[in-house]
mmCIF file with all atom_site columns, C-alpha atoms in Angstrom:
data_model
loop_
_atom_site.group_PDB
_atom_site.id
_atom_site.type_symbol
_atom_site.label_atom_id
_atom_site.label_alt_id
_atom_site.label_comp_id
_atom_site.label_asym_id
_atom_site.label_entity_id
_atom_site.label_seq_id
_atom_site.pdbx_PDB_ins_code
_atom_site.Cartn_x
_atom_site.Cartn_y
_atom_site.Cartn_z
_atom_site.occupancy
_atom_site.B_iso_or_equiv
_atom_site.pdbx_formal_charge
_atom_site.auth_seq_id
_atom_site.auth_comp_id
_atom_site.auth_asym_id
_atom_site.auth_atom_id
_atom_site.pdbx_PDB_model_num
ATOM 1  C CA . MET A 1 1  ? 117.882 102.297 117.265 1.00 0.00 ? 223 MET A CA 1
ATOM 2  C CA . GLU A 1 2  ? 114.579 103.571 118.501 1.00 0.00 ? 224 GLU A CA 1
ATOM 3  C CA . LYS A 1 3  ? 115.642 106.754 117.351 1.00 0.00 ? 225 LYS A CA 1
ATOM 4  C CA . SER A 1 4  ? 115.625 105.594 113.597 1.00 0.00 ? 226 SER A CA 1
ATOM 5  C CA . ILE A 1 5  ? 112.222 103.838 113.865 1.00 0.00 ? 227 ILE A CA 1
ATOM 6  C CA . LYS A 1 6  ? 110.448 107.158 114.922 1.00 0.00 ? 228 LYS A CA 1
ATOM 7  C CA . LYS A 1 7  ? 112.312 109.029 112.609 1.00 0.00 ? 229 LYS A CA 1
ATOM 8  C CA . TRP A 1 8  ? 111.393 106.580 109.685 1.00 0.00 ? 230 TRP A CA 1
ATOM 9  C CA . THR A 1 9  ? 107.777 106.048 110.748 1.00 0.00 ? 231 THR A CA 1
ATOM 10 C CA . THR A 1 10 ? 107.400 109.554 110.842 1.00 0.00 ? 232 THR A CA 1
ATOM 11 C CA . TYR A 1 11 ? 108.796 110.066 107.508 1.00 0.00 ? 233 TYR A CA 1
ATOM 12 C CA . GLY A 1 12 ? 106.635 107.313 105.987 1.00 0.00 ? 234 GLY A CA 1
ATOM 13 C CA . PHE A 1 13 ? 103.027 108.746 107.272 1.00 0.00 ? 235 PHE A CA 1
ATOM 14 C CA . LEU A 1 14 ? 103.947 112.039 106.034 1.00 0.00 ? 236 LEU A CA 1
ATOM 15 C CA . ILE A 1 15 ? 105.277 111.002 102.452 1.00 0.00 ? 237 ILE A CA 1
ATOM 16 C CA . THR A 1 16 ? 102.582 108.661 102.479 1.00 0.00 ? 238 THR A CA 1
ATOM 17 C CA . LEU A 1 17 ? 99.851  111.715 103.260 1.00 0.00 ? 239 LEU A CA 1
ATOM 18 C CA . ALA A 1 18 ? 101.046 113.692 100.608 1.00 0.00 ? 240 ALA A CA 1
ATOM 19 C CA . LEU A 1 19 ? 101.106 111.256 97.973  1.00 0.00 ? 241 LEU A CA 1
ATOM 20 C CA . ALA A 1 20 ? 97.649  109.994 99.236  1.00 0.00 ? 242 ALA A CA 1
ATOM 21 C CA . ILE A 1 21 ? 96.314  113.728 98.845  1.00 0.00 ? 243 ILE A CA 1
ATOM 22 C CA . LEU A 1 22 ? 97.690  113.909 95.612  1.00 0.00 ? 244 LEU A CA 1
ATOM 23 C CA . PHE A 1 23 ? 96.145  110.394 94.364  1.00 0.00 ? 245 PHE A CA 1
ATOM 24 C CA . VAL A 1 24 ? 93.226  109.728 95.828  1.00 0.00 ? 246 VAL A CA 1
ATOM 25 C CA . ASP A 1 25 ? 90.187  110.130 93.751  1.00 0.00 ? 247 ASP A CA 1
ATOM 26 C CA . TYR A 1 26 ? 87.515  112.329 95.315  1.00 0.00 ? 248 TYR A CA 1
ATOM 27 C CA . THR A 1 27 ? 84.941  112.093 92.802  1.00 0.00 ? 249 THR A CA 1
ATOM 28 C CA . GLN A 1 28 ? 82.712  109.502 91.203  1.00 0.00 ? 250 GLN A CA 1
ATOM 29 C CA . THR A 1 29 ? 81.277  109.189 87.888  1.00 0.00 ? 251 THR A CA 1
ATOM 30 C CA . PHE A 1 30 ? 78.645  107.640 86.739  1.00 0.00 ? 252 PHE A CA 1
ATOM 31 C CA . ASP A 1 31 ? 78.084  106.743 83.289  1.00 0.00 ? 253 ASP A CA 1
ATOM 32 C CA . ASP A 1 32 ? 74.754  106.600 81.444  1.00 0.00 ? 254 ASP A CA 1
ATOM 33 C CA . SER A 1 33 ? 74.281  105.291 77.855  1.00 0.00 ? 255 SER A CA 1
ATOM 34 C CA . ILE A 1 34 ? 72.925  109.442 77.236  1.00 0.00 ? 256 ILE A CA 1
ATOM 35 C CA . THR A 1 35 ? 74.680  111.302 80.172  1.00 0.00 ? 257 THR A CA 1
ATOM 36 C CA . SER A 1 36 ? 77.376  110.807 82.597  1.00 0.00 ? 258 SER A CA 1
ATOM 37 C CA . PHE A 1 37 ? 77.023  112.155 86.403  1.00 0.00 ? 259 PHE A CA 1
ATOM 38 C CA . THR A 1 38 ? 79.659  113.203 88.629  1.00 0.00 ? 260 THR A CA 1
ATOM 39 C CA . THR A 1 39 ? 79.443  112.796 92.272  1.00 0.00 ? 261 THR A CA 1
ATOM 40 C CA . TYR A 1 40 ? 82.102  114.202 95.261  1.00 0.00 ? 262 TYR A CA 1
ATOM 41 C CA . VAL A 1 41 ? 82.910  111.675 97.884  1.00 0.00 ? 263 VAL A CA 1
ATOM 42 C CA . PRO A 1 42 ? 81.917  112.946 101.616 1.00 0.00 ? 264 PRO A CA 1
ATOM 43 C CA . VAL A 1 43 ? 84.703  114.389 103.345 1.00 0.00 ? 265 VAL A CA 1
ATOM 44 C CA . TYR A 1 44 ? 84.440  112.063 105.809 1.00 0.00 ? 266 TYR A CA 1
ATOM 45 C CA . ASP A 1 45 ? 84.975  109.132 103.350 1.00 0.00 ? 267 ASP A CA 1
ATOM 46 C CA . TYR A 1 46 ? 87.488  111.051 101.743 1.00 0.00 ? 268 TYR A CA 1
ATOM 47 C CA . ILE A 1 47 ? 89.431  111.580 105.174 1.00 0.00 ? 269 ILE A CA 1
ATOM 48 C CA . VAL A 1 48 ? 89.369  107.795 106.295 1.00 0.00 ? 270 VAL A CA 1
ATOM 49 C CA . SER A 1 49 ? 90.887  106.431 102.834 1.00 0.00 ? 271 SER A CA 1
ATOM 50 C CA . ILE A 1 50 ? 93.665  109.334 103.069 1.00 0.00 ? 272 ILE A CA 1
ATOM 51 C CA . MET A 1 51 ? 94.386  108.527 106.687 1.00 0.00 ? 273 MET A CA 1
ATOM 52 C CA . ARG A 1 52 ? 94.307  104.472 105.835 1.00 0.00 ? 274 ARG A CA 1
ATOM 53 C CA . TYR A 1 53 ? 96.947  104.729 103.200 1.00 0.00 ? 275 TYR A CA 1
ATOM 54 C CA . SER A 1 54 ? 99.339  106.934 105.514 1.00 0.00 ? 276 SER A CA 1
ATOM 55 C CA . VAL A 1 55 ? 98.924  104.299 108.513 1.00 0.00 ? 277 VAL A CA 1
ATOM 56 C CA . LEU A 1 56 ? 100.228 101.874 105.822 1.00 0.00 ? 278 LEU A CA 1
ATOM 57 C CA . GLY A 1 57 ? 103.108 103.864 104.836 1.00 0.00 ? 279 GLY A CA 1
ATOM 58 C CA . ALA A 1 58 ? 104.012 104.419 108.506 1.00 0.00 ? 280 ALA A CA 1
ATOM 59 C CA . PHE A 1 59 ? 104.212 100.690 108.985 1.00 0.00 ? 281 PHE A CA 1
ATOM 60 C CA . GLY A 1 60 ? 106.484 100.282 105.774 1.00 0.00 ? 282 GLY A CA 1
ATOM 61 C CA . GLY A 1 61 ? 108.286 103.323 107.293 1.00 0.00 ? 283 GLY A CA 1
ATOM 62 C CA . MET A 1 62 ? 108.635 101.714 110.663 1.00 0.00 ? 284 MET A CA 1
ATOM 63 C CA . PHE A 1 63 ? 110.022 98.351  108.982 1.00 0.00 ? 285 PHE A CA 1
ATOM 64 C CA . VAL A 1 64 ? 112.879 100.284 106.816 1.00 0.00 ? 286 VAL A CA 1
ATOM 65 C CA . GLY A 1 65 ? 113.494 102.073 110.227 1.00 0.00 ? 287 GLY A CA 1
ATOM 66 C CA . VAL A 1 66 ? 114.203 98.980  111.814 1.00 0.00 ? 288 VAL A CA 1
ATOM 67 C CA . TYR A 1 67 ? 116.359 98.090  108.847 1.00 0.00 ? 289 TYR A CA 1
ATOM 68 C CA . VAL A 1 68 ? 118.339 101.001 108.847 1.00 0.00 ? 290 VAL A CA 1
ATOM 69 C CA . GLY A 1 69 ? 118.237 100.571 112.911 1.00 0.00 ? 291 GLY A CA 1
ATOM 70 C CA . TRP A 1 70 ? 119.478 97.483  112.417 1.00 0.00 ? 292 TRP A CA 1
ATOM 71 C CA . ARG A 1 71 ? 122.169 98.045  109.874 1.00 0.00 ? 293 ARG A CA 1
ATOM 72 C CA . LEU A 1 72 ? 123.892 101.340 111.627 1.00 0.00 ? 294 LEU A CA 1
ATOM 73 C CA . SER A 1 73 ? 123.940 98.721  114.764 1.00 0.00 ? 295 SER A CA 1
ATOM 74 C CA . LYS A 1 74 ? 125.695 96.249  113.438 1.00 0.00 ? 296 LYS A CA 1
ATOM 75 C CA . ARG A 1 75 ? 128.426 98.385  111.783 1.00 0.00 ? 297 ARG A CA 1
ATOM 76 C CA . THR A 1 76 ? 131.978 98.744  113.951 1.00 0.00 ? 298 THR A CA 1
ATOM 77 C CA . PRO A 1 77 ? 133.636 102.236 114.207 1.00 0.00 ? 299 PRO A CA 1
ATOM 78 C CA . GLY A 1 78 ? 136.473 100.787 112.309 1.00 0.00 ? 300 GLY A CA 1
ATOM 79 C CA . ASP A 1 79 ? 134.088 100.670 108.788 1.00 0.00 ? 301 ASP A CA 1
ATOM 80 C CA . LYS A 1 80 ? 134.201 102.790 106.711 1.00 0.00 ? 302 LYS A CA 1
ATOM 81 C CA . GLN A 1 81 ? 131.469 104.537 104.631 1.00 0.00 ? 303 GLN A CA 1
#
């Protein structure tokens, strides 16, 4: 069960890291009545926000790993898949 938890935690972290890199916004747009300004988020703030989502994904993966490990340990050798 411990192996399953570690594996799913790693999967959750990596999958959420990839999704966070794709979908976390790194620009800020300020609209005025005449013009609009676009600024970039500082690198430190961008990395912290990506890591925040990745750690949350790792916790989600950990819970999936607990469930999968619990289901696998509950099976008996005579059960068919």
